[in-house]
Coordinates of N, CA and C and ligand atoms in Angstrom, one line a residue:
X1 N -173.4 -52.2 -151.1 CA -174.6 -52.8 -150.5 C -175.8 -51.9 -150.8
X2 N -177.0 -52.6 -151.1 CA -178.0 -51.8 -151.6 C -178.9 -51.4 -150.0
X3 N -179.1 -50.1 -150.0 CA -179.8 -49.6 -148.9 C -180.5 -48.3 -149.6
X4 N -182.2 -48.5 -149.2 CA -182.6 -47.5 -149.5 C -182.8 -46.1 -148.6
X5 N -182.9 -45.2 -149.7 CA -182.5 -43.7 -148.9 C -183.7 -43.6 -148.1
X6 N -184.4 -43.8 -149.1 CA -186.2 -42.9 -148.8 C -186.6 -43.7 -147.5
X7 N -186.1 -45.2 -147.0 CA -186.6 -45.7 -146.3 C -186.0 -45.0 -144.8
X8 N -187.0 -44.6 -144.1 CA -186.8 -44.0 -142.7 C -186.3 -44.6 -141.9
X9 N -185.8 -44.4 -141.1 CA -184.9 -45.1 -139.5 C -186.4 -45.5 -138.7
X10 N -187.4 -46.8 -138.5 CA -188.2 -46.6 -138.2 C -188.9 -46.7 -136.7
X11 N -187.7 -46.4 -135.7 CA -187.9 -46.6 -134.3 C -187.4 -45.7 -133.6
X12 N -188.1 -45.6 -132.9 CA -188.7 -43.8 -132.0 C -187.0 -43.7 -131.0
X13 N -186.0 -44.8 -130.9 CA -184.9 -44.3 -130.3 C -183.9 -43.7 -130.8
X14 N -183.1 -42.9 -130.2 CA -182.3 -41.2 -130.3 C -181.4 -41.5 -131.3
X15 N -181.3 -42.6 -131.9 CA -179.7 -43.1 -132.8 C -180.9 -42.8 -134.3
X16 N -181.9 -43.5 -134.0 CA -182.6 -43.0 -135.8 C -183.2 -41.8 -135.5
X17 N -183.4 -41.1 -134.5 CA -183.8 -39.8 -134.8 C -182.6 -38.8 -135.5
X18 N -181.4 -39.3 -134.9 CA -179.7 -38.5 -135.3 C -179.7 -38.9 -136.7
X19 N -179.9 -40.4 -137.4 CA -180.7 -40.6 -138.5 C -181.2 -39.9 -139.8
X20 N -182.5 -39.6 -139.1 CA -183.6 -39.1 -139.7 C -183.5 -37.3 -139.9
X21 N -182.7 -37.3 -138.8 CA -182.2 -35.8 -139.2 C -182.9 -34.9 -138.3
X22 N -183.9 -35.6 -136.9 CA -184.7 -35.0 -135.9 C -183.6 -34.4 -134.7
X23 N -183.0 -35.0 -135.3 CA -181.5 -34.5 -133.6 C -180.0 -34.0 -134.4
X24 N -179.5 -33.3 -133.9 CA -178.3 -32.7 -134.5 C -177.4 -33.6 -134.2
X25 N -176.4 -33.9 -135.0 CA -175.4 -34.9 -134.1 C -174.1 -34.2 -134.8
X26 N -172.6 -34.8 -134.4 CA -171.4 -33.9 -135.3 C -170.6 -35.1 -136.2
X27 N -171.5 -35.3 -137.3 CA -171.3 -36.3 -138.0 C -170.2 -35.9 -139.2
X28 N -169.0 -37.2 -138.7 CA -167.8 -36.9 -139.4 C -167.6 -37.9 -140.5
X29 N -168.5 -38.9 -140.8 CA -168.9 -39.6 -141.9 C -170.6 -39.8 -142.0
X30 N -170.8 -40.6 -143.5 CA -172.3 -40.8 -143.8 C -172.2 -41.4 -145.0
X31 N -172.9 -43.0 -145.1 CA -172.8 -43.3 -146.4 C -173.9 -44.1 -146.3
X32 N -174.4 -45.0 -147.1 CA -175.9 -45.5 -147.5 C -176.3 -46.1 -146.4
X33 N -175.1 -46.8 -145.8 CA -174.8 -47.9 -144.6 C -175.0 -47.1 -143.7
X34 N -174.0 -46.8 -142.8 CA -173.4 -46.4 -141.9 C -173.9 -44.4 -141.6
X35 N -174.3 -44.3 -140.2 CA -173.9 -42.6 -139.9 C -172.5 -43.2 -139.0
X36 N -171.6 -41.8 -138.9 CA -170.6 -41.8 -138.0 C -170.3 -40.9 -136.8
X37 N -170.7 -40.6 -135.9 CA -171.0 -39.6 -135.3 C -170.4 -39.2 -134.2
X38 N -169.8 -38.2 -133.4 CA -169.0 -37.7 -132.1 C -169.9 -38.5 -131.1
X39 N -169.6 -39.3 -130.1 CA -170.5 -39.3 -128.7 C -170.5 -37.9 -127.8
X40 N -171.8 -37.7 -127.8 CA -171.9 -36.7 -126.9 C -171.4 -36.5 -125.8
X41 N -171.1 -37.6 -124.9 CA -170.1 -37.3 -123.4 C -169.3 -38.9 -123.5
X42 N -168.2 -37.8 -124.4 CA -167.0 -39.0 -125.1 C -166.4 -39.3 -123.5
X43 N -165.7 -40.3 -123.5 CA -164.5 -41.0 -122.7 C -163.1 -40.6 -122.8
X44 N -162.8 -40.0 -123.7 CA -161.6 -39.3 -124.5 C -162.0 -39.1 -125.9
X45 N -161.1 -37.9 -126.5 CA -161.0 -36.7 -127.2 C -161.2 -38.0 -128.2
X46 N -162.3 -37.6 -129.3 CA -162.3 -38.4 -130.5 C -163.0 -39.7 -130.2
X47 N -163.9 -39.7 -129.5 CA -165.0 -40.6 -129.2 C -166.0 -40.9 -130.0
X48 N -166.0 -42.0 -131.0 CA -166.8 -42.2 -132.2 C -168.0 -43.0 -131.8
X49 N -169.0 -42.6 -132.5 CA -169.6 -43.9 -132.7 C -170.5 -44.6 -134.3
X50 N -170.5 -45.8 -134.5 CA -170.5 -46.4 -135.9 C -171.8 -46.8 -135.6
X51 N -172.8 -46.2 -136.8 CA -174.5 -46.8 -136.2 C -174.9 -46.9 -137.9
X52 N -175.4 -48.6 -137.9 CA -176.3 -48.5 -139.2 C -177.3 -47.7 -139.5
X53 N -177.6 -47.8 -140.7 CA -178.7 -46.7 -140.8 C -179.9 -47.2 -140.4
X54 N -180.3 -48.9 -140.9 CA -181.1 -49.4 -140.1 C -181.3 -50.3 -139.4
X55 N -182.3 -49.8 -138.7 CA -182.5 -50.0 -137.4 C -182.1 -51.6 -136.9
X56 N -180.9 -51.6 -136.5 CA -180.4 -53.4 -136.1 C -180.6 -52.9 -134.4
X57 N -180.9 -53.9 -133.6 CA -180.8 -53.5 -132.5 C -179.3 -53.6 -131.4
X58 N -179.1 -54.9 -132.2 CA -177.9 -55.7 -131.3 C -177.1 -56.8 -132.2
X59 N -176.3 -57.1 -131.3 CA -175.1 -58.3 -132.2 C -175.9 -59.5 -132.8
X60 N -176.9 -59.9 -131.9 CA -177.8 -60.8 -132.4 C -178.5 -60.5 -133.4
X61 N -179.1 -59.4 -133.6 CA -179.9 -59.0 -134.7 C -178.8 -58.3 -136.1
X62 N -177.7 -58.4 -135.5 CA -176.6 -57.9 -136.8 C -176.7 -58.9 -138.1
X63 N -176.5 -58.4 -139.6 CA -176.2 -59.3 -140.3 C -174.6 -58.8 -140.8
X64 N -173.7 -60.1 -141.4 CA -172.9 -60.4 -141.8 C -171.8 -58.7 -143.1
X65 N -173.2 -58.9 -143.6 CA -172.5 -57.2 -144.6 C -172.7 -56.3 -144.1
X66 N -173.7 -55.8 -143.1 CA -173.8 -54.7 -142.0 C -172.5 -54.7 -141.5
X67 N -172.4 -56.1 -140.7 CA -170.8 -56.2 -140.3 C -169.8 -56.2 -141.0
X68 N -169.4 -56.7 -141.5 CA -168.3 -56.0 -142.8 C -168.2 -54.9 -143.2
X69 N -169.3 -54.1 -143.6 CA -169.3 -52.7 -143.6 C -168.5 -52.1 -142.9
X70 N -169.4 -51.7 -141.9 CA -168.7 -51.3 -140.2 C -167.5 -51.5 -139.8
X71 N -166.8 -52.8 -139.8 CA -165.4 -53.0 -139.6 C -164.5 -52.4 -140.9
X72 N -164.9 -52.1 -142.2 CA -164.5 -51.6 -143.5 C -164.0 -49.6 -142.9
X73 N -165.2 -49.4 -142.1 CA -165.7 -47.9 -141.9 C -164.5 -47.8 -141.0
X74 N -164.4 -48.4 -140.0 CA -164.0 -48.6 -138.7 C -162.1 -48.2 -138.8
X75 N -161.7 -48.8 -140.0 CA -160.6 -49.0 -140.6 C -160.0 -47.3 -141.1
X76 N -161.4 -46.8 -141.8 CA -161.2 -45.4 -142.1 C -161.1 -44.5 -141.3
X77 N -162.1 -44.9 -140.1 CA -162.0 -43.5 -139.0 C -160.9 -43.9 -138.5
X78 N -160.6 -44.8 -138.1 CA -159.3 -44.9 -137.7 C -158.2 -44.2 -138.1
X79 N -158.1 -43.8 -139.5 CA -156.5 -43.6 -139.9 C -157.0 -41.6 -139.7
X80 N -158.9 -41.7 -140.0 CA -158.8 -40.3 -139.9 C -158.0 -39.0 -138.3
X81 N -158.8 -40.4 -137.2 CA -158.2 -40.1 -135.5 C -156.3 -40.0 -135.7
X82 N -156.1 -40.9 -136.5 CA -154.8 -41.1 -136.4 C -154.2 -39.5 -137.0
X83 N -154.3 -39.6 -138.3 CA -153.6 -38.2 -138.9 C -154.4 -36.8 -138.4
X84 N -155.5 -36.7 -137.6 CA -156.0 -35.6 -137.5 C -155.7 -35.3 -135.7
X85 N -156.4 -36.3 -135.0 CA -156.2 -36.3 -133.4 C -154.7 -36.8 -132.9
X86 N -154.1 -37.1 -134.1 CA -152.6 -37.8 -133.4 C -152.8 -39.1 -132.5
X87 N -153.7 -40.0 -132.4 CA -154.2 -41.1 -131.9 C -153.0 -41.8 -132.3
X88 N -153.1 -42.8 -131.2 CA -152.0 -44.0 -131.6 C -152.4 -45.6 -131.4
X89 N -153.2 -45.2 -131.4 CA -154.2 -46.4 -130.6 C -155.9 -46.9 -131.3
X90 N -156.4 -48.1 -131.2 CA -158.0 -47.8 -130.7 C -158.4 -48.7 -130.2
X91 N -159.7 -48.6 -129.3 CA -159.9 -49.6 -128.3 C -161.5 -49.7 -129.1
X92 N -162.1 -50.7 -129.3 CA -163.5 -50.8 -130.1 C -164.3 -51.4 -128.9
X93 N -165.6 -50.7 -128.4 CA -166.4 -51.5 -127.4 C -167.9 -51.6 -127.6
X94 N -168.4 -52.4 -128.3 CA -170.1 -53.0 -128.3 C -170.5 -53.1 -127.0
X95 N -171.6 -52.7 -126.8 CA -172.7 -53.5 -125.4 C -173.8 -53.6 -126.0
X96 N -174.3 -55.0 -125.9 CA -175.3 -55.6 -125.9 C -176.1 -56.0 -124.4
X97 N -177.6 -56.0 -124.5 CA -178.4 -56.3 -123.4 C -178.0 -55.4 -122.2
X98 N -177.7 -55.9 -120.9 CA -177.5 -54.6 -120.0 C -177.1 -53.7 -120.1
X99 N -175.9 -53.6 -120.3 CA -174.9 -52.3 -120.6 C -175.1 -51.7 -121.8
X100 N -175.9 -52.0 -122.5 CA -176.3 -51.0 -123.9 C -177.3 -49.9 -123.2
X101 N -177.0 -48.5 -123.3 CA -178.0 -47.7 -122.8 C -178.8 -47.4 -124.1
X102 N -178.5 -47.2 -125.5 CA -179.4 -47.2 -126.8 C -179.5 -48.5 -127.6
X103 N -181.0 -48.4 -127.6 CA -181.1 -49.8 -128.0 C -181.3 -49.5 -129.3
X104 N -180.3 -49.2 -129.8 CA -179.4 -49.4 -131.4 C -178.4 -49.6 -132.1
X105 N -178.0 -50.4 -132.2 CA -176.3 -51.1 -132.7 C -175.7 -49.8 -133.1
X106 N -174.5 -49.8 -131.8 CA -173.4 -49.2 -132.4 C -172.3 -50.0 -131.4
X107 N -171.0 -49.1 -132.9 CA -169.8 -49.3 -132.3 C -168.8 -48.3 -131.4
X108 N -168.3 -48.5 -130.7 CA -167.3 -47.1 -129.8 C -166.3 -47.4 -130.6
X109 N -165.8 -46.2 -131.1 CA -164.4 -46.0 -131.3 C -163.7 -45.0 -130.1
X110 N -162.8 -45.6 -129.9 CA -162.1 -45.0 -128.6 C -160.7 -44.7 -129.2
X111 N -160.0 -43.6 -129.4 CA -158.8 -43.3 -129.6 C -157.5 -43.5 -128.1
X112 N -156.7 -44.3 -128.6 CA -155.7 -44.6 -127.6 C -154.5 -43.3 -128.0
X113 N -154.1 -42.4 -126.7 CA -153.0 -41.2 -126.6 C -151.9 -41.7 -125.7
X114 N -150.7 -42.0 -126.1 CA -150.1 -41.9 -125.2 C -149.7 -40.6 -124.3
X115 N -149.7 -39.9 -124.7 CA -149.6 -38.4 -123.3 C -151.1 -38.4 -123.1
X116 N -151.0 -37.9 -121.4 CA -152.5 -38.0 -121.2 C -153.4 -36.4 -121.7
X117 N -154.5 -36.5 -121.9 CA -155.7 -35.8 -122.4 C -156.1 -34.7 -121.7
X118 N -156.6 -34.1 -122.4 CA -157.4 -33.5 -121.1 C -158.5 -33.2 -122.6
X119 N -159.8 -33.7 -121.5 CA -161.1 -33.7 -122.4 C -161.7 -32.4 -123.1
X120 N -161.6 -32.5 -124.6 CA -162.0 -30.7 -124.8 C -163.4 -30.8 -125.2
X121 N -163.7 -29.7 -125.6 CA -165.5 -29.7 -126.0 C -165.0 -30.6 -127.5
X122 N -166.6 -31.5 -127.5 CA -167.1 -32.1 -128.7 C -166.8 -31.2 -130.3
X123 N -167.2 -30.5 -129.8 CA -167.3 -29.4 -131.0 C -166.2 -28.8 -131.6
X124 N -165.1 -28.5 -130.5 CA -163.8 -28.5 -131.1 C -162.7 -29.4 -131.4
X125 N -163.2 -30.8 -131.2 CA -162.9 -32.2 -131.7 C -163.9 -32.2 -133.1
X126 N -164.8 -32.0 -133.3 CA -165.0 -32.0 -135.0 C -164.3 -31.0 -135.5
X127 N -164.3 -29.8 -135.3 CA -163.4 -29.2 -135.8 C -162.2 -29.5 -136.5
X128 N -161.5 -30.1 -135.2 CA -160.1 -30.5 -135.7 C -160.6 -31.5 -137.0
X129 N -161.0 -32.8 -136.5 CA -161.6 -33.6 -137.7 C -161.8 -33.4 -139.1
X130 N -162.3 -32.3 -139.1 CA -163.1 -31.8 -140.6 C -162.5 -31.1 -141.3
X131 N -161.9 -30.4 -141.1 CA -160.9 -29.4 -141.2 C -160.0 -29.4 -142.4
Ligands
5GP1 P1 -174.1 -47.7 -124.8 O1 -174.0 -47.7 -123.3 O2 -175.5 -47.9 -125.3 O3 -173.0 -48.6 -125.4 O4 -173.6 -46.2 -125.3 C1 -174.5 -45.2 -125.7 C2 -173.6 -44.0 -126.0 O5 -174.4 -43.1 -126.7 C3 -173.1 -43.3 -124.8 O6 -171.7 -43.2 -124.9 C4 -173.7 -41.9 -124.9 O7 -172.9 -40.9 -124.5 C5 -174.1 -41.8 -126.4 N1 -175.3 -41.0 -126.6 C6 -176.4 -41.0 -126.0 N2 -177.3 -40.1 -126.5 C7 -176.6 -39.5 -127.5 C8 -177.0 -38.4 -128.4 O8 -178.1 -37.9 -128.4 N3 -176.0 -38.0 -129.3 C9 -174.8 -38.6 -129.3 N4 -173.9 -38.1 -130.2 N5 -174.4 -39.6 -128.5 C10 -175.3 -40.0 -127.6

């Protein structure tokens, strides 16, 4: 998919500034499309999130290869949670209009454990990841 680099994330909310390179984030993929990034106050260990690079707001404003992309990406972090976090599971959850608190298309990846969790710091979940 043709996406250019030089073109900026061009809206002042916190997903293109993670983007643009104004906010640190613990980005465990990045490709022309797609950043992939830890949520900051995950729900369980290995809390992803899948955000185009530009700026789509919502499912409505999604196009068709963006989406394909994403579900292509989605496939990968998957097997990464799998052989790195021991995941066995994943639960994927969009919110559009109310329940979206960033008004910028992303996806949750949610890793499913069957033994229960206990929540560690962000940072020692990339770790494990990268590693
Ligand atoms: P929504 O409710 O819009 O579907 O979810 C937004 C998600 O973005 C939340 O899970 C929240 O924790 C995450 N989030 C908000 N601000 C930041 C940030 O600055 N960095 C990261 N990595 N995640 C964020």
């Amino acid at each position: 998919m043709e996406y250019n680099t030089f073109e900026r994330c061009d809206r002042m909310d916190i997903f293109c500034k993670i983007i643009n390179g104004e906010i640190p984030s613990y980005t465990i993929y990045e490709d022309e499309v797609v950043k992939v990034f830890l949520d900051v106050n995950p729900d369980v260990n290995g809390h992803t999130l899948i955000v185009p690079k530009k700026h789509i707001l919502d499912i409505y404003d999604m196009d068709k290869e963006t989406l394909n992309h994403i579900f292509e990406i989605t496939k990968k972090i998957d097997k990464l949670l799998r052989e790195k976090l021991k995941a066995e599971g994943l639960t994927l959850v969009q919110n559009n209009g109310l329940l979206q608190e960033v008004k910028h298309f992303h996806l949750h990846l949610k890793p499913q454990y069957s033994q229960k969790q206990t929540l560690k710091k962000v940072e020692d979940v990339y770790k494990e990841l990268t590693n």
